[in-house]
Amino acid sequence: MKLPVIICVTLYLFSLAFGIFMTAFFRIPAPLIFCFPLIFIFKQQGETSFLYARELLWIGIAVFLYSVIGLADFNGFAANMICILLCALYFNYFVGNNLQRLKLSIWIFFALLTFSGVVMVLNHYYGEIDGLRAVLMGDEVVQSPSGIALTQFTFGYQMAALCCFAFIFVCVYKKHFLLVLLVLMACLLFLFLGMQRSAFVAFTLVVFLFMLLNYRIKAVISIAMILLASFLFFNYVLKDNLGGAENILTKNEHNDASNDRSGLAMENLRIYTEYPFGLIFYGKNWGDVIYRDYVFSSGITSHNAYLMFFTYLGPFAGIGLLLAIYYKPVRLFFGAVRFIRKKENALMICLCFSFIGICLNALSHNPWLLSADGPTVFLYFSILQLHHIQTREVAEDAILNPYSYA
């Protein structure tokens, strides 16, 4: 692939992964600048019909109801839909039926997330890294230490996607044991120093689920080895040998009751029971229902993307739209895990488990697919595009070798 194409892909995925939209440097949306050459000049040759009309319809309805009707956030609605639409166009017209382009996109995307993790580690020891972060983001850094993100919770989504993908990748592709161990240590380091408790929980659940599905009876031994390696690495490397750097443990010590996620969720559920059909059907917004609530007195939310979605849209519209949006990726996940050991399913398994991990992370934070969260949007459309490519390859093979399918 030509160098200008790779540069454009890298710049577009950089803007998508790190949520760079409009900055002091980019006076028009950055994803628009870098994506347009890819979908018009460097698009995949051959006839390509648009695949994502149905998904974009449901996503558009959900974003409109939540952002415009619920939050009266017209700018947010426009920005989110631009990012989501451009990502769909990127996969449909640039990636198209080309598996190599899809793989290149995946490797570049996760290389960028790895770079963000390295920046976070350096940020613990070199204050000058904040200047680099501000330059890369084109905006003022809000929280440190972190990676290429203005806030730590945004960085958490990057690590949830990266760690789940990286560890599953070295397992399904049967890499050497030492490499598996090295990747596990790197994931723990990123999560520990990144102070990502929710991402750590998501990573743990994803790894355990993968082990049970992939190794079955042997999973007990595999899980025991992971736990032992993690304990040794934590106790003898992370705990006392990082020069007093902030980490998950110090974050827990500094936390107060107002930041307790379970308490916030329970209070959100109490508010939800008072408006069971959804706030938009009562003509209310979040500020209208929390002005006397001491738990949310500062204006914060429950930090649960799905719970807030149901709070605004209610059970009928909320669950219906959620099922319509996530039906296909979830169906593909269950289809892939049925044949989890097949080599041709390896990349789909990595993407699906990474997507599950980032969706679990959204149980403790507000951003998710409808917020145009970069890693979530990328994984969503990469799963769908990979399925399209695989289906097309099977169909072409059946035409070329009809007797093998008889």
Short mmCIF file of C-alpha atoms in Angstrom, two decimals:
data_model
loop_
_atom_site.label_atom_id
_atom_site.label_comp_id
_atom_site.label_asym_id
_atom_site.label_seq_id
_atom_site.Cartn_x
_atom_site.Cartn_y
_atom_site.Cartn_z
CA MET A 1 0.00 0.00 0.00
CA LYS A 2 1.29 3.45 -0.92
CA LEU A 3 2.74 5.73 1.75
CA PRO A 4 0.20 8.58 1.29
CA VAL A 5 -2.63 6.10 1.94
CA ILE A 6 -0.98 4.80 5.10
CA ILE A 7 -0.42 8.36 6.33
CA CYS A 8 -4.07 9.29 5.73
CA VAL A 9 -5.26 6.10 7.46
CA THR A 10 -3.02 6.80 10.45
CA LEU A 11 -4.17 10.41 10.76
CA TYR A 12 -7.85 9.48 10.45
CA LEU A 13 -7.58 6.65 12.99
CA PHE A 14 -5.60 8.98 15.27
CA SER A 15 -8.48 11.47 15.25
CA LEU A 16 -11.02 8.69 15.78
CA ALA A 17 -9.14 6.82 18.53
CA PHE A 18 -8.44 9.92 20.61
CA GLY A 19 -11.65 11.84 19.98
CA ILE A 20 -10.05 14.77 18.16
CA PHE A 21 -12.81 16.74 16.48
CA MET A 22 -12.49 20.53 16.34
CA THR A 23 -9.50 22.22 17.95
CA ALA A 24 -7.63 25.51 17.74
CA PHE A 25 -5.72 24.03 14.80
CA PHE A 26 -8.57 22.19 13.07
CA ARG A 27 -11.37 24.66 12.40
CA ILE A 28 -13.40 21.99 10.61
CA PRO A 29 -13.83 18.45 12.01
CA ALA A 30 -10.50 16.61 11.89
CA PRO A 31 -12.08 13.22 11.01
CA LEU A 32 -13.68 14.91 7.99
CA ILE A 33 -10.33 16.23 6.75
CA PHE A 34 -8.55 12.86 6.90
CA CYS A 35 -11.44 10.55 5.99
CA PHE A 36 -12.58 12.26 2.80
CA PRO A 37 -9.44 11.41 0.78
CA LEU A 38 -9.78 7.79 1.87
CA ILE A 39 -13.40 7.35 0.82
CA PHE A 40 -13.21 9.40 -2.39
CA ILE A 41 -9.64 9.20 -3.71
CA PHE A 42 -8.27 5.97 -2.23
CA LYS A 43 -11.51 4.01 -1.94
CA GLN A 44 -11.57 0.30 -2.66
CA GLN A 45 -12.02 -0.42 -6.35
CA GLY A 46 -15.10 -2.22 -7.59
CA GLU A 47 -18.81 -1.88 -6.98
CA THR A 48 -19.58 -1.53 -3.28
CA SER A 49 -23.11 -1.11 -1.98
CA PHE A 50 -23.65 0.68 1.30
CA LEU A 51 -23.93 -1.88 4.10
CA TYR A 52 -24.82 0.15 7.16
CA ALA A 53 -28.07 1.96 6.35
CA ARG A 54 -30.04 -0.03 8.95
CA GLU A 55 -27.43 0.37 11.69
CA LEU A 56 -27.10 4.10 11.06
CA LEU A 57 -30.87 4.49 11.08
CA TRP A 58 -31.20 2.96 14.54
CA ILE A 59 -28.13 4.77 15.86
CA GLY A 60 -29.41 8.07 14.43
CA ILE A 61 -32.81 7.64 16.09
CA ALA A 62 -31.19 6.75 19.42
CA VAL A 63 -28.73 9.66 19.33
CA PHE A 64 -31.50 12.08 18.34
CA LEU A 65 -33.82 10.98 21.15
CA TYR A 66 -31.05 11.02 23.75
CA SER A 67 -29.04 14.08 22.70
CA VAL A 68 -31.63 16.36 21.12
CA ILE A 69 -34.91 15.43 22.84
CA GLY A 70 -33.36 14.48 26.17
CA LEU A 71 -30.36 16.76 26.57
CA ALA A 72 -31.20 19.52 24.05
CA ASP A 73 -27.61 19.14 22.84
CA PHE A 74 -27.80 19.88 19.11
CA ASN A 75 -24.05 20.38 18.70
CA GLY A 76 -23.34 17.09 20.43
CA PHE A 77 -25.84 15.30 18.19
CA ALA A 78 -24.24 16.71 15.05
CA ALA A 79 -20.69 15.93 16.19
CA ASN A 80 -21.50 12.36 17.25
CA MET A 81 -23.36 11.57 14.04
CA ILE A 82 -20.54 12.99 11.90
CA CYS A 83 -17.98 10.75 13.66
CA ILE A 84 -20.18 7.64 13.46
CA LEU A 85 -21.17 8.25 9.82
CA LEU A 86 -17.58 8.84 8.74
CA CYS A 87 -16.46 5.63 10.42
CA ALA A 88 -19.19 3.70 8.60
CA LEU A 89 -18.13 5.29 5.29
CA TYR A 90 -14.47 4.50 6.00
CA PHE A 91 -15.13 0.80 6.48
CA ASN A 92 -17.67 0.56 3.67
CA TYR A 93 -15.78 2.40 0.92
CA PHE A 94 -12.11 2.44 1.91
CA VAL A 95 -11.83 -0.99 3.52
CA GLY A 96 -14.58 -2.52 1.40
CA ASN A 97 -13.91 -6.16 0.54
CA ASN A 98 -10.17 -5.88 1.10
CA LEU A 99 -9.09 -7.96 4.09
CA GLN A 100 -5.57 -6.51 3.98
CA ARG A 101 -6.93 -2.98 4.37
CA LEU A 102 -9.03 -4.10 7.31
CA LYS A 103 -6.04 -5.73 8.99
CA LEU A 104 -3.89 -2.64 8.36
CA SER A 105 -6.58 -0.48 9.97
CA ILE A 106 -6.75 -2.77 13.00
CA TRP A 107 -2.97 -2.87 13.50
CA ILE A 108 -2.59 0.89 13.15
CA PHE A 109 -5.50 1.53 15.51
CA PHE A 110 -4.16 -0.68 18.28
CA ALA A 111 -0.61 0.59 17.73
CA LEU A 112 -1.97 4.08 18.43
CA LEU A 113 -3.65 2.84 21.62
CA THR A 114 -0.37 1.20 22.67
CA PHE A 115 1.42 4.50 22.09
CA SER A 116 -1.16 6.18 24.32
CA GLY A 117 -0.42 3.62 27.04
CA VAL A 118 3.32 4.32 26.80
CA VAL A 119 2.63 8.07 27.03
CA MET A 120 0.64 7.42 30.21
CA VAL A 121 3.53 5.52 31.81
CA LEU A 122 5.96 8.33 30.94
CA ASN A 123 3.48 10.90 32.24
CA HIS A 124 3.96 9.49 35.75
CA TYR A 125 7.64 10.41 35.77
CA TYR A 126 7.99 13.34 33.38
CA GLY A 127 5.70 16.33 33.81
CA GLU A 128 6.79 17.60 30.40
CA ILE A 129 4.65 14.86 28.83
CA ASP A 130 1.59 17.00 29.58
CA GLY A 131 2.87 19.47 26.99
CA LEU A 132 3.16 16.68 24.42
CA ARG A 133 -0.34 15.47 25.29
CA ALA A 134 -1.74 18.97 24.84
CA VAL A 135 -0.08 19.28 21.43
CA LEU A 136 -1.32 15.87 20.28
CA MET A 137 -4.87 16.56 21.48
CA GLY A 138 -4.93 20.18 20.39
CA ASP A 139 -6.53 21.18 23.68
CA GLU A 140 -5.76 21.79 27.34
CA VAL A 141 -5.10 18.66 29.39
CA VAL A 142 -7.61 18.23 32.22
CA GLN A 143 -6.29 15.24 34.18
CA SER A 144 -2.86 13.69 34.69
CA PRO A 145 -1.29 11.22 34.57
CA SER A 146 -2.94 9.83 31.48
CA GLY A 147 -2.26 8.92 27.86
CA ILE A 148 -3.41 10.71 24.73
CA ALA A 149 -6.66 11.82 26.30
CA LEU A 150 -7.82 14.94 28.08
CA THR A 151 -9.29 12.95 30.99
CA GLN A 152 -8.45 9.68 32.70
CA PHE A 153 -11.86 8.10 32.14
CA THR A 154 -11.51 8.63 28.36
CA PHE A 155 -8.12 6.96 28.53
CA GLY A 156 -9.82 4.03 30.30
CA TYR A 157 -11.79 3.18 27.16
CA GLN A 158 -8.56 3.01 25.21
CA MET A 159 -7.04 0.59 27.70
CA ALA A 160 -10.18 -1.56 27.93
CA ALA A 161 -10.08 -2.06 24.16
CA LEU A 162 -6.30 -2.50 23.92
CA CYS A 163 -5.75 -4.89 26.83
CA CYS A 164 -8.63 -7.19 25.93
CA PHE A 165 -7.57 -7.32 22.27
CA ALA A 166 -3.85 -7.79 22.94
CA PHE A 167 -4.17 -10.64 25.42
CA ILE A 168 -6.82 -12.52 23.43
CA PHE A 169 -4.72 -12.03 20.29
CA VAL A 170 -1.60 -13.75 21.65
CA CYS A 171 -3.78 -16.59 22.94
CA VAL A 172 -5.87 -17.34 19.84
CA TYR A 173 -2.86 -17.05 17.54
CA LYS A 174 -0.96 -19.43 19.84
CA LYS A 175 2.05 -17.23 20.45
CA HIS A 176 4.95 -18.41 22.61
CA PHE A 177 4.25 -18.63 26.33
CA LEU A 178 6.85 -15.96 27.10
CA LEU A 179 5.14 -13.53 24.72
CA VAL A 180 1.75 -14.26 26.33
CA LEU A 181 3.31 -13.56 29.72
CA LEU A 182 4.93 -10.35 28.46
CA VAL A 183 1.63 -9.08 27.02
CA LEU A 184 -0.18 -9.91 30.26
CA MET A 185 2.41 -7.94 32.25
CA ALA A 186 2.11 -4.97 29.88
CA CYS A 187 -1.70 -5.00 30.21
CA LEU A 188 -1.47 -5.08 34.01
CA LEU A 189 1.06 -2.25 33.95
CA PHE A 190 -1.18 -0.06 31.78
CA LEU A 191 -4.24 -0.75 33.95
CA PHE A 192 -2.37 -0.37 37.24
CA LEU A 193 -0.59 2.90 36.45
CA GLY A 194 -3.54 4.15 34.40
CA MET A 195 -5.73 3.84 37.52
CA GLN A 196 -8.41 2.12 35.47
CA ARG A 197 -10.50 0.11 37.91
CA SER A 198 -13.47 -0.34 35.59
CA ALA A 199 -11.19 -1.30 32.70
CA PHE A 200 -9.39 -3.76 34.99
CA VAL A 201 -12.71 -5.37 35.95
CA ALA A 202 -13.71 -5.55 32.27
CA PHE A 203 -10.33 -7.05 31.33
CA THR A 204 -10.59 -9.65 34.11
CA LEU A 205 -14.10 -10.71 33.11
CA VAL A 206 -13.20 -10.91 29.42
CA VAL A 207 -10.08 -13.00 30.10
CA PHE A 208 -11.95 -15.42 32.36
CA LEU A 209 -14.79 -15.78 29.84
CA PHE A 210 -12.33 -16.39 27.01
CA MET A 211 -10.43 -18.98 29.03
CA LEU A 212 -13.60 -20.87 29.90
CA LEU A 213 -14.85 -20.90 26.30
CA ASN A 214 -11.50 -21.66 24.67
CA TYR A 215 -9.81 -24.07 27.06
CA ARG A 216 -12.87 -25.52 28.83
CA ILE A 217 -11.58 -28.14 31.29
CA LYS A 218 -8.02 -26.85 30.96
CA ALA A 219 -9.30 -23.37 31.78
CA VAL A 220 -8.85 -24.02 35.50
CA ILE A 221 -5.12 -24.55 35.01
CA SER A 222 -4.82 -21.58 32.64
CA ILE A 223 -6.69 -19.25 34.99
CA ALA A 224 -4.59 -20.44 37.93
CA MET A 225 -1.39 -19.70 35.97
CA ILE A 226 -2.66 -16.22 35.02
CA LEU A 227 -3.60 -15.47 38.62
CA LEU A 228 -0.23 -16.68 39.87
CA ALA A 229 1.69 -14.66 37.27
CA SER A 230 -0.43 -11.59 37.99
CA PHE A 231 0.08 -11.93 41.74
CA LEU A 232 3.85 -12.30 41.42
CA PHE A 233 4.09 -9.38 38.99
CA PHE A 234 1.91 -7.18 41.18
CA ASN A 235 3.56 -8.08 44.49
CA TYR A 236 7.19 -8.00 43.41
CA VAL A 237 7.20 -5.47 40.56
CA LEU A 238 4.22 -3.13 40.61
CA LYS A 239 3.49 -2.70 44.28
CA ASP A 240 6.71 -1.25 45.64
CA ASN A 241 9.01 -0.69 42.69
CA LEU A 242 7.47 2.14 40.68
CA GLY A 243 8.88 5.11 42.55
CA GLY A 244 5.67 6.04 44.35
CA ALA A 245 3.72 6.57 41.13
CA GLU A 246 -0.03 6.96 41.44
CA ASN A 247 -1.94 3.77 40.76
CA ILE A 248 -5.20 1.90 41.29
CA LEU A 249 -4.48 1.40 45.00
CA THR A 250 -3.79 5.07 45.73
CA LYS A 251 -6.88 6.01 43.74
CA ASN A 252 -8.97 3.77 45.96
CA GLU A 253 -7.50 5.35 49.08
CA HIS A 254 -8.37 8.86 47.86
CA ASN A 255 -11.89 7.99 46.81
CA ASP A 256 -14.88 9.20 48.82
CA ALA A 257 -18.47 8.03 49.01
CA SER A 258 -19.63 10.48 46.35
CA ASN A 259 -17.57 8.60 43.74
CA ASP A 260 -18.88 5.15 44.68
CA ARG A 261 -20.30 3.72 41.45
CA SER A 262 -22.70 1.29 43.11
CA GLY A 263 -24.17 4.06 45.27
CA LEU A 264 -24.62 6.30 42.25
CA ALA A 265 -26.29 3.50 40.30
CA MET A 266 -28.70 2.70 43.14
CA GLU A 267 -29.69 6.35 43.43
CA ASN A 268 -30.14 6.52 39.66
CA LEU A 269 -32.44 3.49 39.86
CA ARG A 270 -34.49 5.23 42.54
CA ILE A 271 -34.94 8.23 40.25
CA TYR A 272 -35.78 5.88 37.39
CA THR A 273 -38.62 4.30 39.38
CA GLU A 274 -40.18 7.76 39.75
CA TYR A 275 -40.16 8.22 35.94
CA PRO A 276 -40.52 4.65 34.65
CA PHE A 277 -41.37 5.57 31.03
CA GLY A 278 -38.24 7.71 30.62
CA LEU A 279 -37.54 11.37 31.30
CA ILE A 280 -38.25 12.48 27.73
CA PHE A 281 -41.86 11.27 28.06
CA TYR A 282 -42.32 13.44 31.15
CA GLY A 283 -40.71 16.52 29.59
CA LYS A 284 -37.86 16.33 32.12
CA ASN A 285 -34.10 16.38 31.95
CA TRP A 286 -31.45 15.26 34.43
CA GLY A 287 -31.24 18.66 36.10
CA ASP A 288 -34.99 18.71 36.72
CA VAL A 289 -34.96 15.47 38.71
CA ILE A 290 -31.77 15.87 40.77
CA TYR A 291 -32.04 19.44 42.05
CA ARG A 292 -33.01 18.13 45.51
CA ASP A 293 -30.88 15.00 45.41
CA TYR A 294 -27.80 15.25 47.63
CA VAL A 295 -26.06 12.34 45.85
CA PHE A 296 -26.14 14.15 42.49
CA SER A 297 -26.03 17.65 43.93
CA SER A 298 -22.86 18.49 41.98
CA GLY A 299 -24.59 17.65 38.71
CA ILE A 300 -22.78 14.35 38.12
CA THR A 301 -24.57 11.33 36.66
CA SER A 302 -24.52 7.68 37.70
CA HIS A 303 -21.53 7.11 35.39
CA ASN A 304 -23.36 4.20 33.75
CA ALA A 305 -23.94 4.76 30.04
CA TYR A 306 -26.75 2.23 29.68
CA LEU A 307 -28.54 3.21 32.88
CA MET A 308 -28.54 6.87 31.82
CA PHE A 309 -29.83 5.84 28.39
CA PHE A 310 -32.75 3.95 29.95
CA THR A 311 -33.37 6.82 32.39
CA TYR A 312 -33.97 9.16 29.47
CA LEU A 313 -35.66 6.82 27.00
CA GLY A 314 -37.41 4.36 29.32
CA PRO A 315 -37.65 0.58 28.97
CA PHE A 316 -39.55 0.33 25.69
CA ALA A 317 -37.66 2.76 23.45
CA GLY A 318 -34.40 2.17 25.35
CA ILE A 319 -34.33 -1.62 25.22
CA GLY A 320 -35.76 -1.72 21.70
CA LEU A 321 -33.10 0.60 20.31
CA LEU A 322 -30.33 -1.11 22.26
CA LEU A 323 -31.34 -4.50 20.83
CA ALA A 324 -31.60 -3.10 17.30
CA ILE A 325 -28.14 -1.51 17.51
CA TYR A 326 -26.29 -4.39 19.17
CA TYR A 327 -28.16 -7.35 17.69
CA LYS A 328 -25.74 -8.06 14.86
CA PRO A 329 -22.43 -7.72 16.78
CA VAL A 330 -23.82 -9.89 19.60
CA ARG A 331 -25.05 -12.50 17.10
CA LEU A 332 -21.62 -12.53 15.45
CA PHE A 333 -19.98 -12.93 18.87
CA PHE A 334 -22.04 -16.02 19.70
CA GLY A 335 -21.44 -17.39 16.22
CA ALA A 336 -17.68 -16.93 16.59
CA VAL A 337 -17.40 -18.51 20.05
CA ARG A 338 -19.19 -21.62 18.78
CA PHE A 339 -16.06 -22.27 16.71
CA ILE A 340 -13.60 -20.41 18.91
CA ARG A 341 -10.68 -22.71 18.08
CA LYS A 342 -10.96 -22.36 14.31
CA LYS A 343 -8.05 -20.42 12.86
CA GLU A 344 -10.25 -18.46 10.43
CA ASN A 345 -12.24 -17.09 13.40
CA ALA A 346 -9.19 -15.80 15.28
CA LEU A 347 -9.40 -12.14 14.28
CA MET A 348 -13.18 -12.04 14.82
CA ILE A 349 -12.67 -13.50 18.30
CA CYS A 350 -10.12 -10.79 19.16
CA LEU A 351 -12.38 -7.99 17.96
CA CYS A 352 -15.50 -9.38 19.63
CA PHE A 353 -13.89 -9.86 23.04
CA SER A 354 -12.34 -6.41 22.84
CA PHE A 355 -15.79 -5.02 22.02
CA ILE A 356 -17.31 -6.89 24.99
CA GLY A 357 -14.61 -5.45 27.26
CA ILE A 358 -15.24 -1.87 26.19
CA CYS A 359 -19.01 -2.34 26.56
CA LEU A 360 -18.45 -3.59 30.11
CA ASN A 361 -16.31 -0.52 30.80
CA ALA A 362 -19.31 1.65 29.85
CA LEU A 363 -21.13 0.27 32.91
CA SER A 364 -18.99 2.65 34.97
CA HIS A 365 -18.69 5.64 32.63
CA ASN A 366 -20.88 7.76 30.37
CA PRO A 367 -19.30 7.46 26.89
CA TRP A 368 -20.29 4.54 24.64
CA LEU A 369 -21.23 3.90 21.04
CA LEU A 370 -23.86 6.65 20.89
CA SER A 371 -21.36 9.13 22.35
CA ALA A 372 -19.11 8.42 19.34
CA ASP A 373 -16.46 6.98 21.66
CA GLY A 374 -13.61 6.24 19.27
CA PRO A 375 -12.58 2.70 20.27
CA THR A 376 -16.22 1.58 20.59
CA VAL A 377 -17.21 2.95 17.16
CA PHE A 378 -14.11 1.45 15.52
CA LEU A 379 -14.69 -2.00 17.01
CA TYR A 380 -18.41 -1.93 16.17
CA PHE A 381 -17.88 -1.34 12.45
CA SER A 382 -14.71 -3.47 12.19
CA ILE A 383 -16.67 -6.50 13.44
CA LEU A 384 -19.44 -5.90 10.93
CA GLN A 385 -16.99 -5.31 8.07
CA LEU A 386 -14.95 -8.42 8.88
CA HIS A 387 -18.14 -10.48 8.82
CA HIS A 388 -19.03 -9.01 5.41
CA ILE A 389 -15.58 -9.86 4.03
CA GLN A 390 -15.68 -13.41 5.40
CA THR A 391 -19.18 -13.99 4.02
CA ARG A 392 -18.11 -12.73 0.61
CA GLU A 393 -15.01 -14.95 0.58
CA VAL A 394 -17.11 -18.02 1.45
CA ALA A 395 -19.57 -17.17 -1.34
CA GLU A 396 -16.77 -16.70 -3.90
CA ASP A 397 -15.11 -19.93 -2.82
CA ALA A 398 -18.42 -21.77 -3.22
CA ILE A 399 -18.68 -20.49 -6.80
CA LEU A 400 -15.10 -21.48 -7.64
CA ASN A 401 -15.27 -24.85 -5.85
CA PRO A 402 -18.93 -25.90 -5.94
CA TYR A 403 -18.30 -29.57 -5.21
CA SER A 404 -16.58 -28.81 -1.89
CA TYR A 405 -19.90 -27.37 -0.64
CA ALA A 406 -22.09 -30.14 -2.04
#
